[in-house]
Tab-separated table of N, CA and C in Angstrom:
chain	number	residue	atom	x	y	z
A	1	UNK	N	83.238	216.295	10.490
A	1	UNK	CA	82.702	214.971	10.277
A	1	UNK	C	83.805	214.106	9.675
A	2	UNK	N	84.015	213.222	10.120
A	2	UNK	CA	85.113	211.752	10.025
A	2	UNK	C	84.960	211.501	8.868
A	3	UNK	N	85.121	210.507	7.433
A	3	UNK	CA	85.217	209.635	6.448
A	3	UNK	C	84.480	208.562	7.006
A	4	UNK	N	84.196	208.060	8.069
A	4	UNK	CA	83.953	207.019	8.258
A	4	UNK	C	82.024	207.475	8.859
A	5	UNK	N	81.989	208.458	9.352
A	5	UNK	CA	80.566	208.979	9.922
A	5	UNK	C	79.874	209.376	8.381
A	6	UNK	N	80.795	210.199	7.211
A	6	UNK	CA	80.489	210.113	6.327
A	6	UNK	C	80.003	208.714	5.392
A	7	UNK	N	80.449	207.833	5.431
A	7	UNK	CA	79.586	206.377	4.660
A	7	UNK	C	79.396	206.209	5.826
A	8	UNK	N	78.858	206.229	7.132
A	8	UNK	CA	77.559	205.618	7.999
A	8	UNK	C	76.579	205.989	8.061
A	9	UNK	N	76.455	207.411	7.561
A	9	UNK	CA	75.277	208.390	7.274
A	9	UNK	C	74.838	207.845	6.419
A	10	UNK	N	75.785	207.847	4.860
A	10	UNK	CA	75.599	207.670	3.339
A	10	UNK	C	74.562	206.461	3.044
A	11	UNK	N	75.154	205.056	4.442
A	11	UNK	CA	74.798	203.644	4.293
A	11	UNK	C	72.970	204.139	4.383
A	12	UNK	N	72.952	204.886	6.100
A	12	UNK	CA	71.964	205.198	6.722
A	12	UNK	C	70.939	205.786	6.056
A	13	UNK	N	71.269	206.416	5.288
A	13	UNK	CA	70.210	207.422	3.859
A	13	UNK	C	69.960	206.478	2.897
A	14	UNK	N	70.565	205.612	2.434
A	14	UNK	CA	70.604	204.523	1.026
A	14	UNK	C	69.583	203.987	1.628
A	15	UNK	N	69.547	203.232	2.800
A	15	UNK	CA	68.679	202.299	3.536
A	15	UNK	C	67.481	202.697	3.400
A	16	UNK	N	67.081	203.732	4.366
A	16	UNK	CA	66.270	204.794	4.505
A	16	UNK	C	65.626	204.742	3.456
A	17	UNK	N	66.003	205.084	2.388
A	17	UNK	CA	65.379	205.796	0.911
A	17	UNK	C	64.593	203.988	0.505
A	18	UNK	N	65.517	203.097	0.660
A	18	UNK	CA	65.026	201.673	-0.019
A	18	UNK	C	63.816	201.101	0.951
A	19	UNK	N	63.727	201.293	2.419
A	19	UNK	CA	62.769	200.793	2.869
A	19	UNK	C	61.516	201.779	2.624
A	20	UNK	N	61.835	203.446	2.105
A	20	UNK	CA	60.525	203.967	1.561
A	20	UNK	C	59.655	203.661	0.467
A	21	UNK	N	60.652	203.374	-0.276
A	21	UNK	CA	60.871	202.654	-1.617
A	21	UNK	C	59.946	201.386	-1.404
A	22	UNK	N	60.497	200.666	-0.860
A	22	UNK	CA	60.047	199.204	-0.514
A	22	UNK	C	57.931	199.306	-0.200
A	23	UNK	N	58.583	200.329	0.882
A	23	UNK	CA	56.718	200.624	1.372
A	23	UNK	C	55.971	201.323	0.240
A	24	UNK	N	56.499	201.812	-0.138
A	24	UNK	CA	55.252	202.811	-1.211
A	24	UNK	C	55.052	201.515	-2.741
A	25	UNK	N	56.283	200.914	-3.210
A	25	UNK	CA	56.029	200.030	-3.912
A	25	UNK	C	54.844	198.755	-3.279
A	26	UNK	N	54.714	198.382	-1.729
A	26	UNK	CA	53.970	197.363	-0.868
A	26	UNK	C	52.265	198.440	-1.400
A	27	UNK	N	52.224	199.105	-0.784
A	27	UNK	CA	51.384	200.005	-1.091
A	27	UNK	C	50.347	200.367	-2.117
A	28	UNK	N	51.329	200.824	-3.237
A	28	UNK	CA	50.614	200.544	-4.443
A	28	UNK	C	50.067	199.586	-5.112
A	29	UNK	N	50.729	198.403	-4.781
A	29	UNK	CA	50.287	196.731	-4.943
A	29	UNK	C	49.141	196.365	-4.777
A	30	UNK	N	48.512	197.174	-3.747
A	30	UNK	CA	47.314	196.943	-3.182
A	30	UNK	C	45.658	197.424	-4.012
A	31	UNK	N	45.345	196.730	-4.028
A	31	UNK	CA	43.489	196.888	-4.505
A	31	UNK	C	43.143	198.111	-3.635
A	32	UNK	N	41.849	198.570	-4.409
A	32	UNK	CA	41.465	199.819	-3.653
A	32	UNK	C	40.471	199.431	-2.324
A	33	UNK	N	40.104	198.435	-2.441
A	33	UNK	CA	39.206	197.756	-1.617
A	33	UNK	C	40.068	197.762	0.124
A	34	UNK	N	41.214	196.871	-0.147
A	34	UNK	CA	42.486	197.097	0.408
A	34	UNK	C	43.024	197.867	1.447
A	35	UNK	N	43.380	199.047	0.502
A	35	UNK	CA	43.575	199.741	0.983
A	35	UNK	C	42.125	200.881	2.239
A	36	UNK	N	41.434	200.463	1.259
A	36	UNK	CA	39.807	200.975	2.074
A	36	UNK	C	40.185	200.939	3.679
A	37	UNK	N	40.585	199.231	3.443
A	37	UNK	CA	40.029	198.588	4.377
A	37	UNK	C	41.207	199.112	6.026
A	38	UNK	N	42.002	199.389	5.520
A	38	UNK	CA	42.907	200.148	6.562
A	38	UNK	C	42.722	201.745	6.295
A	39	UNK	N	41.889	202.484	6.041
A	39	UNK	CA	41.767	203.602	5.861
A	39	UNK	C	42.308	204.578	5.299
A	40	UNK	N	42.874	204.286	3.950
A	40	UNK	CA	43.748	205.384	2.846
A	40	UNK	C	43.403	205.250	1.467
A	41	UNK	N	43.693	206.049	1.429
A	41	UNK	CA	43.409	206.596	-0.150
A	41	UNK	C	44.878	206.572	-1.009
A	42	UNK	N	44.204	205.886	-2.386
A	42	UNK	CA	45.946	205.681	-2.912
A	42	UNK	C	46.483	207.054	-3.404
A	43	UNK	N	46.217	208.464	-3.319
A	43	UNK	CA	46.169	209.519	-3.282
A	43	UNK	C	47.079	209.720	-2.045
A	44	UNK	N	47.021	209.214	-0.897
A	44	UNK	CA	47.641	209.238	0.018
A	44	UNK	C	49.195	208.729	0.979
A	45	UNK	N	49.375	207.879	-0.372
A	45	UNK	CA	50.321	206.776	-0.185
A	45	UNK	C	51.739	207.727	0.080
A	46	UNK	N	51.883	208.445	-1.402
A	46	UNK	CA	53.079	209.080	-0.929
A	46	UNK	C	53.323	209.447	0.338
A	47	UNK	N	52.407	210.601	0.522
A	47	UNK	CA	52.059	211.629	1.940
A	47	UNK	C	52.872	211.114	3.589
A	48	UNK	N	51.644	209.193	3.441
A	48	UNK	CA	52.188	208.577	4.564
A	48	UNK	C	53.285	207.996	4.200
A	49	UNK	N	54.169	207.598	3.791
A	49	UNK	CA	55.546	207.527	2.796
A	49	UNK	C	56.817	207.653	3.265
A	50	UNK	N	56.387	209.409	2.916
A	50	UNK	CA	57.377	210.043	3.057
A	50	UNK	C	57.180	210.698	4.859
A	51	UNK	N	55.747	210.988	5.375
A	51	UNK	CA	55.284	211.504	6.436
A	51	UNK	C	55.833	210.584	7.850
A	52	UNK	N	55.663	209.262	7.201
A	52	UNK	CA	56.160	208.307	8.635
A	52	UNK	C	57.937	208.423	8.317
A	53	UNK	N	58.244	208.672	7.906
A	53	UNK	CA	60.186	208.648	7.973
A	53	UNK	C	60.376	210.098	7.991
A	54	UNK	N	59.454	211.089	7.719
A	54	UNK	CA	59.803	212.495	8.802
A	54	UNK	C	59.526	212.273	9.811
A	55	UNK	N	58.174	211.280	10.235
A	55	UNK	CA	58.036	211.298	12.224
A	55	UNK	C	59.299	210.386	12.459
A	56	UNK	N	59.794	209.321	11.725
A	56	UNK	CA	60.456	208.763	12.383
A	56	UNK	C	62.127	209.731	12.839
A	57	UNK	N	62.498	210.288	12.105
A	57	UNK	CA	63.809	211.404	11.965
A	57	UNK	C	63.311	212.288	13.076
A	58	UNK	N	61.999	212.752	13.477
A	58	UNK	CA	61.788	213.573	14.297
A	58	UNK	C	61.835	213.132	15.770
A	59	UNK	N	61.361	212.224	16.171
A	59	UNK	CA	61.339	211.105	17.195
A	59	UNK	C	62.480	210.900	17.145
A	60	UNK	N	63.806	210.581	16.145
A	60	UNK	CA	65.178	210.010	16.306
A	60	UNK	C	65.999	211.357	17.358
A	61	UNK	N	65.470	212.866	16.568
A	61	UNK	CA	66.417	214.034	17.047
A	61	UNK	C	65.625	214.494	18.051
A	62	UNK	N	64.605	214.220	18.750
A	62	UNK	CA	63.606	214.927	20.030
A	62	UNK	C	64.388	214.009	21.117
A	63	UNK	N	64.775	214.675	22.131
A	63	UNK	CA	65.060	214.042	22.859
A	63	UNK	C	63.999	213.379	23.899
A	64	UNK	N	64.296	212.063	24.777
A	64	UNK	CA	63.387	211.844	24.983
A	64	UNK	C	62.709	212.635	26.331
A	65	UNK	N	61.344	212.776	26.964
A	65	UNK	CA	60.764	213.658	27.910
A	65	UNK	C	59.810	212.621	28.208
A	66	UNK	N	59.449	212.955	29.768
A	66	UNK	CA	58.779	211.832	30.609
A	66	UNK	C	57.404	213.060	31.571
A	67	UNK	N	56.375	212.739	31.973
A	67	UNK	CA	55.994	213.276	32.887
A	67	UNK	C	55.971	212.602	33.749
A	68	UNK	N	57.207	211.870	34.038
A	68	UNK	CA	57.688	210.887	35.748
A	68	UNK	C	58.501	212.025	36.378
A	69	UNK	N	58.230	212.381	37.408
A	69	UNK	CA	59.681	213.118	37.817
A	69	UNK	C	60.348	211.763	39.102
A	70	UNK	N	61.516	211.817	38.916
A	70	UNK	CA	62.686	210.575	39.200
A	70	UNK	C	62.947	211.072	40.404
A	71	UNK	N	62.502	212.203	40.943
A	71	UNK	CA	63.710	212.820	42.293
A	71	UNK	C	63.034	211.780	43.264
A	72	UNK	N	63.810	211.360	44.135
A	72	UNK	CA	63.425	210.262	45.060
A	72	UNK	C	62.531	210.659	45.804
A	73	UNK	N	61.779	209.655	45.952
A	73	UNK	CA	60.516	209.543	47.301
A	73	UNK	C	60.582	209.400	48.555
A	74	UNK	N	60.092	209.450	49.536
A	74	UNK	CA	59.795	208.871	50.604
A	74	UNK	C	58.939	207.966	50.379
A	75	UNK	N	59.143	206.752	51.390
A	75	UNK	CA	58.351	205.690	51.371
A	75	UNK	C	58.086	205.209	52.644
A	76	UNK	N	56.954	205.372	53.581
A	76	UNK	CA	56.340	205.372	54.042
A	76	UNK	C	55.761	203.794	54.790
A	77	UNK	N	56.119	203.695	56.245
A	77	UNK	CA	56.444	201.949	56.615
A	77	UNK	C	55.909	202.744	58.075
A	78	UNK	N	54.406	202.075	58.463
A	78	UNK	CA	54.555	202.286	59.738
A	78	UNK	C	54.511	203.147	60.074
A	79	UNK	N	54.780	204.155	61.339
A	79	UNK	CA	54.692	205.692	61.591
A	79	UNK	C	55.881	206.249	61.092
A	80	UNK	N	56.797	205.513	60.468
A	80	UNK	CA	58.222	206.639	60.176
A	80	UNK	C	58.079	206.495	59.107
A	81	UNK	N	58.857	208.230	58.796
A	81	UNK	CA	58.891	207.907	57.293
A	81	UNK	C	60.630	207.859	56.773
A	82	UNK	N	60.921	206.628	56.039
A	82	UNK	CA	62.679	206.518	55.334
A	82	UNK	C	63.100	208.052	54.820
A	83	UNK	N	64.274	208.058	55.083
A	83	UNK	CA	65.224	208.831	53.874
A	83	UNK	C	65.231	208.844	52.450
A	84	UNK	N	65.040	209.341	51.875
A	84	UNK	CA	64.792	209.245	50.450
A	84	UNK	C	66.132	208.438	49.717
A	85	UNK	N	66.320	207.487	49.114
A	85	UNK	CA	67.283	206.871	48.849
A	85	UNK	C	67.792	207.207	47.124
């Protein structure tokens, strides 16, 4: 690992940590009524917190997967059918 991948990570984690920071402080701010009203419990705050920036890290390293398969078609004009392009 480079010096330079090293503080882009470092930046990338500081960030990271302040926008959790940011949300769980948004969070707690909130009345219990509030929070009701989107469905959590302030018991729960950490949990989703810290839980949505593990899905998000997990989603970052999963690569992505489709149930399209891409291999070309035939397409169909009339009685002939094209070459698959």
């Amino acid at each position: 690992m480079s010096l330079i991948n090293l503080f882009l990570e470092a930046r990338h984690s500081f960030s990271a940590w302040r926008r959790r920071a940011h949300a769980y402080d948004e969070l707690m701010a909130l009345d219990d009524r509030s929070l009701a009203d989107i469905g959590i419990h302030r018991s729960q705050i950490p949990g989703i917190v810290e839980g949505s920036s593990r899905a998000a890290l997990r989603i970052e390293a999963e690569p992505v997967r489709s149930n399209l398969d891409f291999r070309p078609a035939r397409v169909a004009a009339t009685a002939r059918w094209f070459p698959p392009f």
